[in-house]
CSV table of C-alpha atoms and ligand atoms in Angstrom, one decimal:
chain,number,residue,atom,x,y,z
A,1,PRO,CA,17.1,-27.9,-19.2
A,2,THR,CA,20.0,-26.7,-18.3
A,3,ALA,CA,20.3,-23.5,-17.4
A,4,ASP,CA,23.1,-21.6,-19.2
A,5,PRO,CA,26.6,-20.6,-17.2
A,6,THR,CA,27.2,-17.5,-19.1
A,7,ALA,CA,24.1,-16.3,-18.4
A,8,GLU,CA,24.3,-13.3,-16.3
A,9,ARG,CA,22.5,-14.5,-13.5
A,10,VAL,CA,20.1,-11.8,-10.6
A,11,ARG,CA,21.3,-11.2,-8.1
A,12,PHE,CA,20.4,-9.0,-5.0
A,13,PRO,CA,22.0,-7.6,-2.6
A,14,HIS,CA,22.4,-9.9,0.7
A,15,ASP,CA,20.0,-9.6,3.3
A,16,PHE,CA,17.3,-8.1,0.5
A,17,GLY,CA,14.7,-8.2,2.8
A,18,TRP,CA,12.0,-10.4,0.5
A,19,GLY,CA,8.4,-9.8,1.6
A,20,ALA,CA,4.3,-9.7,0.2
A,21,ALA,CA,2.1,-7.4,2.1
A,22,THR,CA,-1.9,-7.5,2.8
A,23,SER,CA,-4.4,-5.1,5.2
A,24,ALA,CA,-6.2,-4.8,8.0
A,25,TYR,CA,-9.5,-4.9,5.4
A,26,GLN,CA,-8.6,-6.9,2.9
A,27,ILE,CA,-7.8,-10.2,5.1
A,28,GLU,CA,-8.6,-10.2,8.2
A,29,GLY,CA,-12.5,-10.0,8.2
A,30,ALA,CA,-14.2,-10.6,12.0
A,31,ALA,CA,-15.5,-7.0,11.4
A,32,LYS,CA,-17.8,-8.1,14.6
A,33,GLU,CA,-15.1,-8.9,17.6
A,34,ASP,CA,-13.1,-8.7,20.1
A,35,GLY,CA,-14.5,-4.6,20.5
A,36,ARG,CA,-13.9,-3.4,16.3
A,37,GLY,CA,-15.5,-0.7,15.8
A,38,GLU,CA,-16.8,-0.2,12.6
A,39,SER,CA,-15.0,2.0,9.5
A,40,VAL,CA,-16.2,3.5,6.4
A,41,TRP,CA,-15.3,0.4,4.3
A,42,ASP,CA,-18.0,-1.4,6.8
A,43,THR,CA,-20.5,1.5,6.2
A,44,PHE,CA,-19.6,1.8,2.5
A,45,SER,CA,-19.3,-2.0,1.4
A,46,HIS,CA,-22.2,-2.2,2.6
A,47,THR,CA,-24.8,1.0,0.6
A,48,PRO,CA,-25.8,-1.1,-1.9
A,49,GLY,CA,-24.5,-0.9,-5.6
A,50,ARG,CA,-20.6,0.3,-4.2
A,51,THR,CA,-18.8,-2.6,-4.3
A,52,ARG,CA,-18.9,-5.4,-6.4
A,53,ASN,CA,-20.9,-8.5,-5.8
A,54,GLY,CA,-22.4,-6.5,-2.7
A,55,ASP,CA,-18.5,-7.6,-1.3
A,56,THR,CA,-18.4,-7.4,2.4
A,57,GLY,CA,-14.2,-7.1,3.9
A,58,ASP,CA,-17.0,-9.5,6.7
A,59,VAL,CA,-15.2,-12.5,6.8
A,60,ALA,CA,-12.6,-11.7,4.1
A,61,ALA,CA,-9.5,-14.0,3.6
A,62,ASP,CA,-10.0,-14.9,8.2
A,63,HIS,CA,-7.0,-14.3,8.9
A,64,TYR,CA,-8.5,-13.0,11.7
A,65,HIS,CA,-8.3,-16.9,13.3
A,66,ARG,CA,-6.1,-18.0,11.1
A,67,TRP,CA,-3.0,-15.6,11.3
A,68,ALA,CA,-0.9,-18.6,12.8
A,69,ASP,CA,-2.2,-20.8,10.1
A,70,ASP,CA,-0.7,-18.2,7.9
A,71,LEU,CA,2.3,-17.1,9.7
A,72,ASP,CA,3.1,-20.7,8.7
A,73,LEU,CA,2.5,-20.2,5.5
A,74,MET,CA,4.9,-16.7,5.1
A,75,ARG,CA,7.4,-19.2,6.4
A,76,ASP,CA,7.3,-21.9,4.2
A,77,LEU,CA,7.6,-20.0,1.6
A,78,GLY,CA,10.8,-19.0,2.6
A,79,LEU,CA,9.4,-14.5,3.6
A,80,ARG,CA,12.1,-12.3,4.9
A,81,SER,CA,10.0,-9.2,5.9
A,82,TYR,CA,6.1,-8.6,6.0
A,83,ARG,CA,4.2,-5.9,6.0
A,84,PHE,CA,0.5,-5.7,7.2
A,85,SER,CA,-2.0,-2.5,8.2
A,86,ILE,CA,-3.6,-2.5,11.7
A,87,SER,CA,-7.2,-2.2,11.6
A,88,TRP,CA,-8.2,1.3,13.8
A,89,PRO,CA,-11.2,0.6,14.7
A,90,ARG,CA,-9.8,-2.6,16.0
A,91,ILE,CA,-7.6,-1.1,18.5
A,92,GLN,CA,-10.0,2.6,18.9
A,93,ALA,CA,-13.6,1.8,18.3
A,94,ASP,CA,-14.6,5.6,18.1
A,95,GLY,CA,-11.7,6.3,17.1
A,96,THR,CA,-10.8,8.0,20.2
A,97,GLY,CA,-9.2,7.3,23.5
A,98,LYS,CA,-7.8,4.4,26.4
A,99,PRO,CA,-7.0,1.5,23.1
A,100,ASN,CA,-8.7,-1.4,23.5
A,101,GLN,CA,-6.4,-4.7,24.8
A,102,ARG,CA,-8.3,-7.2,22.5
A,103,GLY,CA,-7.0,-5.8,19.7
A,104,LEU,CA,-3.5,-4.7,20.3
A,105,ASP,CA,-3.1,-8.0,21.7
A,106,PHE,CA,-4.3,-10.0,18.6
A,107,TYR,CA,-1.0,-7.6,16.1
A,108,LYS,CA,0.6,-8.7,19.2
A,109,ARG,CA,0.3,-12.1,19.0
A,110,ILE,CA,1.2,-11.5,15.2
A,111,ILE,CA,3.6,-9.2,15.7
A,112,GLY,CA,5.7,-12.1,18.3
A,113,GLY,CA,4.7,-15.3,15.3
A,114,LEU,CA,6.1,-13.0,12.7
A,115,HIS,CA,9.7,-12.4,14.6
A,116,GLU,CA,9.7,-16.7,16.3
A,117,ARG,CA,9.8,-17.8,12.0
A,118,GLY,CA,12.8,-15.0,11.3
A,119,ILE,CA,10.8,-12.9,8.9
A,120,ALA,CA,10.4,-9.1,10.0
A,121,PRO,CA,7.3,-7.5,10.3
A,122,MET,CA,7.0,-4.1,8.4
A,123,VAL,CA,3.7,-2.2,10.1
A,124,THR,CA,1.4,0.6,8.6
A,125,LEU,CA,-0.7,2.1,11.0
A,126,PHE,CA,-4.1,3.4,7.9
A,127,HIS,CA,-4.5,1.2,5.3
A,128,TRP,CA,-8.3,3.0,4.5
A,129,ASP,CA,-10.2,1.7,7.1
A,130,LEU,CA,-11.5,5.6,9.4
A,131,PRO,CA,-12.8,4.6,12.0
A,132,GLN,CA,-16.8,5.5,11.2
A,133,ALA,CA,-17.8,7.9,14.1
A,134,LEU,CA,-14.6,10.0,12.9
A,135,GLN,CA,-16.4,10.4,9.4
A,136,ASP,CA,-19.4,11.5,11.3
A,137,ASP,CA,-17.6,14.2,12.4
A,138,GLY,CA,-15.9,14.9,8.4
A,139,GLY,CA,-13.1,12.5,8.7
A,140,TRP,CA,-10.3,14.2,6.9
A,141,GLU,CA,-11.8,16.8,5.6
A,142,ASN,CA,-11.8,17.7,9.1
A,143,ARG,CA,-8.2,19.0,10.8
A,144,ASP,CA,-8.6,17.3,14.2
A,145,THR,CA,-8.6,13.4,11.9
A,146,ALA,CA,-5.4,14.3,11.6
A,147,HIS,CA,-4.6,14.7,15.6
A,148,ARG,CA,-7.4,12.1,16.1
A,149,PHE,CA,-4.6,9.8,13.9
A,150,ALA,CA,-1.3,11.5,15.5
A,151,ASP,CA,-3.4,9.8,18.9
A,152,TYR,CA,-3.3,6.6,17.9
A,153,ALA,CA,-0.5,5.9,16.4
A,154,ASP,CA,1.4,7.3,19.4
A,155,THR,CA,-1.4,4.2,21.6
A,156,VAL,CA,0.1,2.8,19.5
A,157,PHE,CA,3.6,2.6,19.1
A,158,ARG,CA,3.5,3.0,23.3
A,159,GLY,CA,1.9,-0.8,23.4
A,160,ILE,CA,4.3,-2.3,20.7
A,161,GLY,CA,6.4,0.4,18.9
A,162,ASP,CA,9.4,-1.3,20.2
A,163,GLN,CA,9.2,-4.7,18.6
A,164,VAL,CA,8.9,-3.7,14.9
A,165,PRO,CA,11.7,-2.2,12.9
A,166,VAL,CA,9.4,-0.3,10.6
A,167,TRP,CA,6.7,1.8,10.7
A,168,LEU,CA,4.7,2.7,7.5
A,169,THR,CA,2.4,5.6,8.5
A,170,ILE,CA,-0.8,6.2,6.1
A,171,ASN,CA,-0.7,4.1,2.7
A,172,GLU,CA,-1.6,5.9,-0.4
A,173,PRO,CA,-2.4,9.3,0.4
A,174,LYS,CA,-3.7,9.9,-3.4
A,175,THR,CA,-5.6,7.0,-3.5
A,176,VAL,CA,-8.3,8.5,0.0
A,177,VAL,CA,-8.0,11.9,-2.3
A,178,GLN,CA,-8.5,10.5,-5.5
A,179,ASN,CA,-10.6,7.3,-5.6
A,180,GLY,CA,-12.5,8.1,-1.9
A,181,TYR,CA,-13.0,12.4,-2.9
A,182,LEU,CA,-12.2,12.8,-6.0
A,183,TRP,CA,-14.1,10.4,-7.9
A,184,GLY,CA,-15.9,8.4,-4.9
A,185,HIS,CA,-15.5,4.6,-5.8
A,186,HIS,CA,-14.1,4.0,-2.6
A,187,ALA,CA,-15.2,4.9,1.0
A,188,PRO,CA,-16.4,7.6,1.9
A,189,GLY,CA,-17.9,7.7,-1.4
A,190,ARG,CA,-17.4,11.7,-2.4
A,191,GLN,CA,-16.7,13.6,-5.4
A,192,ASP,CA,-15.4,17.6,-4.4
A,193,ALA,CA,-12.3,18.1,-5.3
A,194,ASP,CA,-11.8,21.2,-2.7
A,195,ALA,CA,-13.1,19.1,-0.9
A,196,ALA,CA,-10.1,15.9,-2.1
A,197,TYR,CA,-7.4,18.7,-1.5
A,198,LEU,CA,-7.9,19.4,1.8
A,199,VAL,CA,-8.2,16.0,2.4
A,200,ALA,CA,-3.9,15.8,1.3
A,201,HIS,CA,-3.2,18.6,2.9
A,202,HIS,CA,-5.1,17.1,6.4
A,203,LEU,CA,-3.3,13.5,5.2
A,204,GLN,CA,-0.2,14.4,5.3
A,205,LEU,CA,-0.4,16.5,8.7
A,206,ALA,CA,-1.4,13.3,9.8
A,207,HIS,CA,1.3,11.0,8.6
A,208,GLY,CA,4.0,14.1,10.3
A,209,LEU,CA,2.1,13.8,12.9
A,210,ALA,CA,2.4,10.1,14.2
A,211,VAL,CA,7.0,10.8,12.6
A,212,ARG,CA,6.5,12.8,15.7
A,213,ALA,CA,4.3,10.5,18.3
A,214,LEU,CA,6.8,8.3,17.1
A,215,ARG,CA,10.2,10.6,18.0
A,216,ALA,CA,8.7,11.5,21.2
A,217,THR,CA,8.4,7.6,23.1
A,218,GLY,CA,12.8,7.8,22.0
A,219,PHE,CA,12.1,3.8,20.1
A,220,ASP,CA,14.9,2.7,18.0
A,221,THR,CA,13.1,2.2,15.5
A,222,ARG,CA,12.6,3.1,12.1
A,223,ILE,CA,9.7,5.4,10.5
A,224,GLY,CA,8.0,6.8,6.6
A,225,PRO,CA,5.2,7.1,4.2
A,226,ALA,CA,3.9,4.6,2.1
A,227,LEU,CA,2.9,6.0,-1.8
A,228,ASN,CA,2.1,4.8,-4.8
A,229,LEU,CA,4.0,6.6,-7.0
A,230,HIS,CA,3.5,6.3,-11.0
A,231,PRO,CA,4.9,7.8,-13.5
A,232,CYS,CA,4.3,10.3,-15.5
A,233,TYR,CA,4.5,10.0,-19.4
A,234,PRO,CA,3.6,12.7,-22.4
A,235,ALA,CA,2.0,10.1,-25.0
A,236,ASP,CA,3.2,12.5,-27.7
A,237,ASP,CA,5.9,14.6,-28.9
A,238,SER,CA,3.5,17.7,-28.5
A,239,PRO,CA,5.0,20.3,-26.0
A,240,ALA,CA,0.7,20.5,-24.5
A,241,ALA,CA,1.5,16.8,-24.4
A,242,ALA,CA,5.0,17.4,-21.7
A,243,ALA,CA,3.2,20.1,-19.8
A,244,ALA,CA,0.8,17.8,-19.4
A,245,ALA,CA,2.6,14.8,-18.3
A,246,THR,CA,4.8,17.5,-15.6
A,247,LEU,CA,1.7,18.6,-14.2
A,248,HIS,CA,0.4,14.8,-14.2
A,249,ASP,CA,3.2,14.7,-11.7
A,250,GLY,CA,2.7,16.8,-9.5
A,251,TYR,CA,-0.7,15.4,-8.5
A,252,GLU,CA,0.6,11.8,-8.8
A,253,ASN,CA,3.8,12.5,-6.7
A,254,ARG,CA,4.9,15.2,-6.3
A,255,LEU,CA,2.3,16.9,-4.0
A,256,TYR,CA,3.7,13.9,-1.9
A,257,LEU,CA,6.6,13.9,-2.4
A,258,ASP,CA,8.0,17.5,-1.8
A,259,SER,CA,5.8,18.2,1.4
A,260,ILE,CA,7.8,15.3,2.9
A,261,LEU,CA,11.0,15.6,1.9
A,262,THR,CA,11.7,19.2,0.9
A,263,GLY,CA,8.9,20.9,3.0
A,264,ALA,CA,7.0,22.7,0.2
A,265,TYR,CA,3.9,22.0,-1.8
A,266,PRO,CA,4.3,22.0,-5.0
A,267,ALA,CA,4.6,25.3,-6.7
A,268,ASP,CA,2.7,24.4,-10.0
A,269,VAL,CA,-0.1,22.3,-8.0
A,270,LEU,CA,-0.9,25.1,-5.2
A,271,ALA,CA,-1.1,27.6,-8.9
A,272,ASP,CA,-3.3,25.2,-10.8
A,273,LEU,CA,-5.6,24.8,-7.2
A,274,GLY,CA,-5.2,28.7,-6.6
A,275,PRO,CA,-5.4,30.4,-3.8
A,276,ASP,CA,-9.3,30.5,-2.5
A,277,SER,CA,-8.8,25.9,-2.8
A,278,ARG,CA,-10.0,24.8,0.9
A,279,MET,CA,-6.5,23.4,0.7
A,280,ALA,CA,-4.1,25.9,0.2
A,281,LYS,CA,-6.9,28.2,2.6
A,282,GLY,CA,-6.3,25.3,5.2
A,283,ILE,CA,-2.5,25.5,5.4
A,284,ARG,CA,-1.1,26.8,8.9
A,285,ASP,CA,2.0,28.3,9.7
A,286,GLY,CA,4.0,25.1,10.8
A,287,ASP,CA,2.1,22.3,8.6
A,288,LEU,CA,5.0,22.1,6.6
A,289,GLU,CA,7.5,21.9,8.9
A,290,THR,CA,5.2,18.8,10.2
A,291,ILE,CA,5.1,17.6,7.3
A,292,ALA,CA,9.2,17.0,6.7
A,293,SER,CA,9.8,15.7,9.7
A,294,PRO,CA,12.6,13.9,8.8
A,295,VAL,CA,11.8,10.0,7.8
A,296,ASP,CA,14.1,7.0,8.1
A,297,LEU,CA,12.1,5.4,4.2
A,298,LEU,CA,10.4,6.5,1.6
A,299,ALA,CA,8.3,2.8,0.7
A,300,VAL,CA,7.1,3.1,-2.5
A,301,GLN,CA,4.2,1.2,-4.7
A,302,TYR,CA,4.5,0.6,-8.3
A,303,TYR,CA,1.6,-1.1,-10.8
A,304,THR,CA,1.5,1.6,-14.3
A,305,PRO,CA,2.9,3.9,-15.9
A,306,LEU,CA,0.7,7.3,-17.0
A,307,TYR,CA,0.2,8.3,-20.0
A,308,LEU,CA,-0.7,12.4,-20.8
A,309,THR,CA,-1.6,13.8,-23.8
A,310,GLY,CA,-2.1,17.9,-25.1
A,311,ASN,CA,-5.6,18.5,-23.0
A,312,GLY,CA,-4.4,16.5,-20.1
A,313,ASN,CA,-6.7,13.1,-20.5
A,314,THR,CA,-5.0,9.4,-20.2
A,315,VAL,CA,-4.6,7.3,-22.7
A,316,THR,CA,-3.3,3.8,-23.1
A,317,ARG,CA,-0.4,2.4,-24.6
A,318,TRP,CA,0.8,-1.0,-23.0
A,319,PRO,CA,-0.6,-4.0,-22.3
A,320,THR,CA,-2.7,-4.2,-18.8
A,321,SER,CA,-4.3,-6.6,-16.5
A,322,GLU,CA,-6.9,-7.9,-15.8
A,323,ALA,CA,-7.4,-4.7,-13.5
A,324,ASP,CA,-8.2,-2.3,-16.6
A,325,TRP,CA,-5.9,0.6,-14.8
A,326,GLN,CA,-3.4,-1.3,-15.4
A,327,GLN,CA,-0.9,-0.8,-18.0
A,328,ILE,CA,3.0,-3.7,-17.8
A,329,TYR,CA,5.0,-1.4,-18.1
A,330,PRO,CA,8.9,-2.7,-15.5
A,331,GLN,CA,10.5,-0.3,-16.9
A,332,GLY,CA,8.9,2.1,-15.2
A,333,MET,CA,9.3,0.5,-11.4
A,334,TYR,CA,13.1,1.9,-13.1
A,335,ASP,CA,12.3,4.9,-13.8
A,336,ILE,CA,10.0,5.8,-10.8
A,337,LEU,CA,12.8,4.3,-8.3
A,338,THR,CA,15.6,6.0,-10.2
A,339,ARG,CA,13.4,9.4,-10.1
A,340,VAL,CA,13.2,9.2,-6.7
A,341,THR,CA,16.6,9.1,-5.9
A,342,ARG,CA,17.7,11.3,-7.7
A,343,ASP,CA,15.5,13.8,-7.5
A,344,TYR,CA,15.5,13.8,-3.5
A,345,GLY,CA,18.7,12.5,-2.6
A,346,PRO,CA,19.6,8.8,-1.2
A,347,VAL,CA,17.1,8.1,1.1
A,348,PRO,CA,16.5,4.6,1.5
A,349,ILE,CA,13.7,2.7,0.4
A,350,THR,CA,11.4,-0.1,0.1
A,351,VAL,CA,8.9,-1.6,-2.9
A,352,THR,CA,5.9,-1.8,-0.3
A,353,GLU,CA,3.3,-3.4,-3.0
A,354,ASN,CA,4.0,-4.4,-6.7
A,355,GLY,CA,1.7,-7.2,-8.7
A,356,LEU,CA,-0.5,-7.8,-10.6
A,357,PRO,CA,-4.2,-9.8,-10.7
A,358,CYS,CA,-4.6,-12.6,-13.1
A,359,PRO,CA,-7.3,-14.6,-14.0
A,360,ASP,CA,-5.8,-17.9,-12.2
A,361,THR,CA,-8.3,-21.2,-11.6
A,362,LEU,CA,-8.2,-23.6,-8.9
A,363,GLY,CA,-7.2,-26.2,-11.6
A,364,PRO,CA,-9.3,-30.1,-11.6
A,365,ASP,CA,-5.3,-31.1,-10.3
A,366,GLY,CA,-6.0,-28.9,-7.5
A,367,THR,CA,-3.1,-26.6,-9.0
A,368,VAL,CA,-3.3,-22.7,-9.7
A,369,ASP,CA,-1.1,-22.4,-12.3
A,370,ASP,CA,-0.5,-18.2,-12.6
A,371,ALA,CA,2.4,-17.9,-15.3
A,372,GLY,CA,1.3,-14.5,-16.3
A,373,ARG,CA,1.7,-13.0,-12.9
A,374,ILE,CA,5.4,-14.8,-12.4
A,375,ALA,CA,6.4,-13.3,-15.7
A,376,PHE,CA,5.1,-10.4,-14.5
A,377,LEU,CA,7.2,-10.3,-10.9
A,378,ARG,CA,10.3,-11.3,-12.7
A,379,ASP,CA,10.2,-8.8,-15.4
A,380,HIS,CA,9.8,-6.3,-12.9
A,381,LEU,CA,11.9,-7.7,-10.3
A,382,THR,CA,14.6,-7.3,-13.3
A,383,ALA,CA,13.6,-3.4,-13.3
A,384,VAL,CA,14.4,-3.3,-9.5
A,385,HIS,CA,17.5,-5.5,-9.8
A,386,ARG,CA,18.8,-2.7,-12.5
A,387,ALA,CA,17.8,0.5,-10.4
A,388,ILE,CA,19.9,-1.0,-7.3
A,389,ALA,CA,22.5,-1.3,-9.5
A,390,ASP,CA,22.5,2.2,-10.8
A,391,GLY,CA,22.6,3.4,-7.1
A,392,VAL,CA,19.1,3.7,-5.6
A,393,PRO,CA,19.5,2.5,-1.9
A,394,LEU,CA,16.6,-0.1,-1.9
A,395,GLU,CA,16.6,-2.6,0.8
A,396,SER,CA,13.2,-4.7,0.4
A,397,TYR,CA,10.5,-5.4,-1.7
A,398,HIS,CA,6.8,-6.2,-1.1
A,399,VAL,CA,4.9,-8.1,-3.7
A,400,TRP,CA,1.0,-7.8,-3.7
A,401,SER,CA,-0.6,-9.8,-2.3
A,402,LEU,CA,0.3,-13.4,0.2
A,403,LEU,CA,-2.8,-14.1,-0.2
A,404,ASP,CA,-6.2,-13.5,-2.9
A,405,ASN,CA,-7.8,-10.8,-1.2
A,406,PHE,CA,-11.2,-8.3,-0.7
A,407,GLU,CA,-10.0,-6.2,-3.5
A,408,TRP,CA,-11.6,-2.7,-2.7
A,409,ALA,CA,-14.7,-1.7,-5.0
A,410,GLU,CA,-14.0,-4.9,-7.0
A,411,GLY,CA,-15.0,-7.3,-4.0
A,412,TYR,CA,-13.6,-11.1,-4.5
A,413,ASP,CA,-13.2,-10.8,-8.4
A,414,GLN,CA,-9.5,-9.7,-8.5
A,415,ARG,CA,-7.1,-11.9,-7.2
A,416,TRP,CA,-4.1,-10.3,-6.6
A,417,GLY,CA,-3.0,-13.0,-4.4
A,418,LEU,CA,0.7,-14.9,-4.8
A,419,VAL,CA,-1.8,-17.7,-2.4
A,420,TYR,CA,-5.5,-18.4,-4.1
A,421,VAL,CA,-8.0,-19.1,-0.7
A,422,ASP,CA,-10.9,-21.2,-1.1
A,423,TYR,CA,-12.8,-18.3,0.4
A,424,PRO,CA,-16.1,-20.9,0.5
A,425,THR,CA,-13.2,-23.3,2.9
A,426,GLN,CA,-10.4,-20.8,3.1
A,427,ARG,CA,-8.3,-23.3,2.4
A,428,ARG,CA,-4.8,-22.0,1.2
A,429,ILE,CA,-3.5,-23.0,-2.1
A,430,PRO,CA,-0.2,-21.7,-3.3
A,431,LYS,CA,0.2,-21.0,-6.7
A,432,ARG,CA,2.8,-21.1,-8.8
A,433,SER,CA,3.2,-17.7,-8.4
A,434,ALA,CA,4.4,-18.5,-5.2
A,435,HIS,CA,6.6,-21.7,-5.8
A,436,TRP,CA,9.1,-19.8,-8.0
A,437,TYR,CA,9.2,-16.9,-5.6
A,438,ARG,CA,10.2,-19.3,-2.9
A,439,GLN,CA,12.8,-20.7,-5.6
A,440,VAL,CA,13.6,-16.7,-5.9
A,441,ILE,CA,14.4,-16.1,-2.6
A,442,ARG,CA,16.3,-19.4,-1.8
A,443,ASP,CA,18.9,-18.2,-4.8
A,444,ASN,CA,18.3,-14.5,-3.6
A,445,GLY,CA,18.0,-13.5,-6.9
A,446,LEU,CA,16.8,-15.1,-10.5
B,501,LIG,C1,-3.6,-0.7,-3.4
B,501,LIG,O1,-3.5,0.6,-4.4
B,501,LIG,C2,-3.5,-0.8,-2.6
B,501,LIG,O2,-2.4,0.0,-1.4
B,501,LIG,C3,-4.4,-2.1,-2.0
B,501,LIG,O3,-5.1,-2.3,-0.9
B,501,LIG,C4,-4.9,-2.5,-3.2
B,501,LIG,O4,-5.1,-4.3,-3.3
B,501,LIG,C5,-4.0,-3.1,-4.5
B,501,LIG,O5,-3.2,-2.0,-5.0
B,501,LIG,C6,-4.3,-3.0,-6.1
B,501,LIG,O6,-5.0,-2.5,-6.4
B,501,LIG,O7,-10.4,4.2,-9.8
B,501,LIG,O8,-9.5,3.6,-11.7
B,501,LIG,O9,-8.2,4.1,-10.0
B,501,LIG,C7,-3.6,0.8,-6.3
B,501,LIG,C8,-4.1,2.6,-6.4
B,501,LIG,C9,-6.1,2.9,-6.9
B,501,LIG,C10,-5.2,1.6,-8.4
B,501,LIG,C11,-8.1,2.4,-6.6
B,501,LIG,C12,-6.8,0.8,-7.6
B,501,LIG,C13,-9.1,1.9,-8.8
B,501,LIG,C14,-9.3,2.2,-9.6
B,501,LIG,N1,-5.1,1.6,-6.4
B,501,LIG,N2,-7.7,2.3,-8.5
B,501,LIG,S1,-9.7,3.7,-10.3
């Protein structure tokens, strides 16, 4: 069929950063190589009952050995930006001390290889793989971990800081708080609300200290936080639902956004936690100034909206993906992007994750048909485009994920990649969505 020439094309800004994202523990494998120490996710995934099928990241997508082919794959896709993370225990096996050169060299090769292929690296310092040795010392409940993180950040910056145009500090502090400490589905598997919000404060502090560490190097490179934001809507017209949605928004979004961008924790959340909470007692003079150290950009990750009833429960309003927590609602992308710009001013934004798992199996003809992913990405990119048109200073967008990978507690059952990974052979097969995305990038739009 010929395209309707009168149909409006969705064109993105010149130089838009079309990208894809991954994280270290989810793709690298090589868990014991070149001096890498253990992380909390090695411990957690090797604990019986913690992950689906007992899956671990020991081998994952074997990216540690296949990185050069994977970079070629990115070039063939036409990516302009690639977001990945550094494994802290590859740099400091037990979370402190002088850097492991073999670990730094691995990331140097990737960064150099990206530049050679015309792809901008965007690097996250921490995507949940805390060195186990630091967990043994209390992990994020221990304020000292924030200072250990700042030392690690400083070490990485002094090694490769100027080769990376955009640094991201901590991936989704909220997920560590909620899944790691509130519900226990993620490492370290705790269920302790009082601990969880102290952890939130220490993660925010760690973020601010890392921003300061980068500034201290004098490098002309940018840095920001990576927050997963959930638009929170009342499930009905009742005042109780409206109030529940507002408080929930405090815990899901403002706790992180306000502290970094306005230098204060939201009063409603602090009041809800109470003056005797471990968090309230853990905030020291000067902490909020550190947390609010000016950032250059804000990385937003959007997957799903939340709907709150009057008694504070969440309900499902829209069809879900293969992940039962994910309701497919593209308008939520528009709502959260425009809201951030409205409430926090024109800070540059990058979308660092957006995507879904699809039941995309390898067909007999050797292709993978993930039509559902194409529809999802098309609809969400249309929402992104509307947000840009309405004034959101959005510079890049990254699909989660480049490759099928270790989906944390869900193991390898959920496939989130643009590229299929045949785990027994580690063969990479671009899915239909990958071919589609390559064309979107070529056309600079939909
Ligand atoms: C992101 O988390 C992560 O940054 C990335 O590593 C991950 O692979 C990707 O999204 C896809 O999930 O216990 O019911 O909350 C998104 C936030 C937090 C959503 C953990 C799923 C587990 C189910 N995720 N949550 S639940």
